[in-house]
Amino acid sequence: FILLAFINQDSFPLKVRGVHLINEPLIFHSVYALIKPFLTDKIKERVHMHGSNSMESLCQHFQKSILPQEYGGTCSPMDELCEEWTDFIMKSEDYLLNISLVHQ
């Protein structure tokens, strides 16, 4: 997914401010090393691999108030955040369906 996003970096009307990977598999580092020479410097600066020691590393990029408790933050736990987002998406079903039909 990330590779496709970066290969098509000039094709989308979307600005990716950063990609933060947490607990990424070790193989990803090798794959990223192969891809990295083909990425722009700007994109390279926006990829952050936090590994398994993510708490300290994430707090260098994000305020603790927006990070879930599982990642060293003071925000709600992940299960509560996921439930809130699921509820929000389900309540937005009609809107999302309408905008998807408009752009077909």
PDB file of C-alpha atoms in Angstrom:
ATOM      1  CA  PHE A   1       0.000   0.000   0.000  1.00  0.00           C
ATOM      2  CA  ILE A   2       2.685   2.492   1.000  1.00  0.00           C
ATOM      3  CA  LEU A   3       4.744   1.674  -2.069  1.00  0.00           C
ATOM      4  CA  LEU A   4       1.790   2.342  -4.357  1.00  0.00           C
ATOM      5  CA  ALA A   5       1.038   5.615  -2.600  1.00  0.00           C
ATOM      6  CA  PHE A   6       4.604   6.814  -3.031  1.00  0.00           C
ATOM      7  CA  ILE A   7       4.951   5.646  -6.622  1.00  0.00           C
ATOM      8  CA  ASN A   8       1.817   7.614  -7.447  1.00  0.00           C
ATOM      9  CA  GLN A   9       2.777  10.522  -5.200  1.00  0.00           C
ATOM     10  CA  ASP A  10       2.047  13.071  -7.918  1.00  0.00           C
ATOM     11  CA  SER A  11      -1.223  11.473  -9.014  1.00  0.00           C
ATOM     12  CA  PHE A  12      -3.444  12.188  -6.020  1.00  0.00           C
ATOM     13  CA  PRO A  13      -4.922  15.492  -4.818  1.00  0.00           C
ATOM     14  CA  LEU A  14      -3.886  14.513  -1.311  1.00  0.00           C
ATOM     15  CA  LYS A  15      -1.027  15.658   0.867  1.00  0.00           C
ATOM     16  CA  VAL A  16       0.569  12.944   2.955  1.00  0.00           C
ATOM     17  CA  ARG A  17       2.185  14.697   5.898  1.00  0.00           C
ATOM     18  CA  GLY A  18       3.628  11.541   7.339  1.00  0.00           C
ATOM     19  CA  VAL A  19       3.449   7.777   7.498  1.00  0.00           C
ATOM     20  CA  HIS A  20       4.094   6.383  10.960  1.00  0.00           C
ATOM     21  CA  LEU A  21       4.605   2.627  11.258  1.00  0.00           C
ATOM     22  CA  ILE A  22       4.284   0.971  14.658  1.00  0.00           C
ATOM     23  CA  ASN A  23       5.457  -2.580  15.367  1.00  0.00           C
ATOM     24  CA  GLU A  24       6.353  -3.005  11.712  1.00  0.00           C
ATOM     25  CA  PRO A  25       7.801  -6.415  10.760  1.00  0.00           C
ATOM     26  CA  LEU A  26      11.585  -6.509  10.418  1.00  0.00           C
ATOM     27  CA  ILE A  27      11.240  -7.466   6.746  1.00  0.00           C
ATOM     28  CA  PHE A  28       9.737  -4.050   6.114  1.00  0.00           C
ATOM     29  CA  HIS A  29      13.086  -2.384   6.796  1.00  0.00           C
ATOM     30  CA  SER A  30      14.688  -4.439   4.013  1.00  0.00           C
ATOM     31  CA  VAL A  31      11.840  -3.745   1.597  1.00  0.00           C
ATOM     32  CA  TYR A  32      11.924  -0.043   2.414  1.00  0.00           C
ATOM     33  CA  ALA A  33      15.691   0.028   1.815  1.00  0.00           C
ATOM     34  CA  LEU A  34      15.026  -1.251  -1.732  1.00  0.00           C
ATOM     35  CA  ILE A  35      12.290   1.317  -2.378  1.00  0.00           C
ATOM     36  CA  LYS A  36      13.930   4.303  -0.698  1.00  0.00           C
ATOM     37  CA  PRO A  37      16.286   5.286  -3.564  1.00  0.00           C
ATOM     38  CA  PHE A  38      13.266   5.856  -5.807  1.00  0.00           C
ATOM     39  CA  LEU A  39      11.438   8.170  -3.388  1.00  0.00           C
ATOM     40  CA  THR A  40      11.816  11.920  -3.256  1.00  0.00           C
ATOM     41  CA  ASP A  41      13.683  13.420  -0.304  1.00  0.00           C
ATOM     42  CA  LYS A  42      10.438  14.968   0.872  1.00  0.00           C
ATOM     43  CA  ILE A  43       8.724  11.569   1.041  1.00  0.00           C
ATOM     44  CA  LYS A  44      11.742   9.961   2.723  1.00  0.00           C
ATOM     45  CA  GLU A  45      11.534  12.559   5.495  1.00  0.00           C
ATOM     46  CA  ARG A  46       7.857  11.713   6.037  1.00  0.00           C
ATOM     47  CA  VAL A  47       8.277   7.984   6.647  1.00  0.00           C
ATOM     48  CA  HIS A  48       8.805   7.140  10.310  1.00  0.00           C
ATOM     49  CA  MET A  49       9.342   3.613  11.603  1.00  0.00           C
ATOM     50  CA  HIS A  50       8.781   3.425  15.333  1.00  0.00           C
ATOM     51  CA  GLY A  51       9.337  -0.294  15.818  1.00  0.00           C
ATOM     52  CA  SER A  52       8.381  -1.977  19.050  1.00  0.00           C
ATOM     53  CA  ASN A  53       9.723   0.873  21.205  1.00  0.00           C
ATOM     54  CA  SER A  54       7.086   3.224  19.873  1.00  0.00           C
ATOM     55  CA  MET A  55       6.085   5.138  23.000  1.00  0.00           C
ATOM     56  CA  GLU A  56       9.112   7.432  23.182  1.00  0.00           C
ATOM     57  CA  SER A  57       9.417   7.748  19.431  1.00  0.00           C
ATOM     58  CA  LEU A  58       5.740   8.625  18.876  1.00  0.00           C
ATOM     59  CA  CYS A  59       5.853  11.322  21.559  1.00  0.00           C
ATOM     60  CA  GLN A  60       8.538  13.084  19.502  1.00  0.00           C
ATOM     61  CA  HIS A  61       5.977  13.519  16.702  1.00  0.00           C
ATOM     62  CA  PHE A  62       2.619  13.741  18.482  1.00  0.00           C
ATOM     63  CA  GLN A  63       1.305  15.338  21.639  1.00  0.00           C
ATOM     64  CA  LYS A  64       0.519  12.807  24.363  1.00  0.00           C
ATOM     65  CA  SER A  65      -3.025  14.181  24.524  1.00  0.00           C
ATOM     66  CA  ILE A  66      -3.879  12.700  21.109  1.00  0.00           C
ATOM     67  CA  LEU A  67      -2.124   9.358  21.489  1.00  0.00           C
ATOM     68  CA  PRO A  68      -4.059   6.368  22.853  1.00  0.00           C
ATOM     69  CA  GLN A  69      -2.971   5.072  26.242  1.00  0.00           C
ATOM     70  CA  GLU A  70      -1.482   1.938  24.642  1.00  0.00           C
ATOM     71  CA  TYR A  71       1.053   4.132  22.841  1.00  0.00           C
ATOM     72  CA  GLY A  72       2.094   6.272  25.794  1.00  0.00           C
ATOM     73  CA  GLY A  73      -0.576   8.922  25.426  1.00  0.00           C
ATOM     74  CA  THR A  74      -3.313  10.270  27.640  1.00  0.00           C
ATOM     75  CA  CYS A  75      -6.196   9.877  25.181  1.00  0.00           C
ATOM     76  CA  SER A  76      -8.820   7.132  25.433  1.00  0.00           C
ATOM     77  CA  PRO A  77      -7.787   3.490  24.985  1.00  0.00           C
ATOM     78  CA  MET A  78      -7.762   2.086  21.430  1.00  0.00           C
ATOM     79  CA  ASP A  79     -10.910   0.001  21.861  1.00  0.00           C
ATOM     80  CA  GLU A  80     -12.911   3.104  22.844  1.00  0.00           C
ATOM     81  CA  LEU A  81     -11.470   5.140  19.960  1.00  0.00           C
ATOM     82  CA  CYS A  82     -12.282   2.354  17.479  1.00  0.00           C
ATOM     83  CA  GLU A  83     -15.836   2.155  18.787  1.00  0.00           C
ATOM     84  CA  GLU A  84     -16.270   5.946  18.458  1.00  0.00           C
ATOM     85  CA  TRP A  85     -14.990   5.897  14.851  1.00  0.00           C
ATOM     86  CA  THR A  86     -17.150   2.913  13.956  1.00  0.00           C
ATOM     87  CA  ASP A  87     -20.218   4.683  15.332  1.00  0.00           C
ATOM     88  CA  PHE A  88     -19.298   7.851  13.424  1.00  0.00           C
ATOM     89  CA  ILE A  89     -18.839   5.985  10.135  1.00  0.00           C
ATOM     90  CA  MET A  90     -22.078   4.057  10.557  1.00  0.00           C
ATOM     91  CA  LYS A  91     -23.990   7.288  11.264  1.00  0.00           C
ATOM     92  CA  SER A  92     -22.411   8.777   8.127  1.00  0.00           C
ATOM     93  CA  GLU A  93     -23.423   5.897   5.861  1.00  0.00           C
ATOM     94  CA  ASP A  94     -25.916   7.903   3.781  1.00  0.00           C
ATOM     95  CA  TYR A  95     -23.474  10.774   3.274  1.00  0.00           C
ATOM     96  CA  LEU A  96     -20.631   8.440   2.309  1.00  0.00           C
ATOM     97  CA  LEU A  97     -22.851   6.545  -0.102  1.00  0.00           C
ATOM     98  CA  ASN A  98     -23.980   9.796  -1.752  1.00  0.00           C
ATOM     99  CA  ILE A  99     -20.469  11.125  -2.285  1.00  0.00           C
ATOM    100  CA  SER A 100     -19.289   7.772  -3.627  1.00  0.00           C
ATOM    101  CA  LEU A 101     -22.107   7.757  -6.196  1.00  0.00           C
ATOM    102  CA  VAL A 102     -21.376  11.344  -7.258  1.00  0.00           C
ATOM    103  CA  HIS A 103     -17.757  10.496  -8.093  1.00  0.00           C
ATOM    104  CA  GLN A 104     -18.371   7.374 -10.157  1.00  0.00           C
TER     105      GLN A 104
END
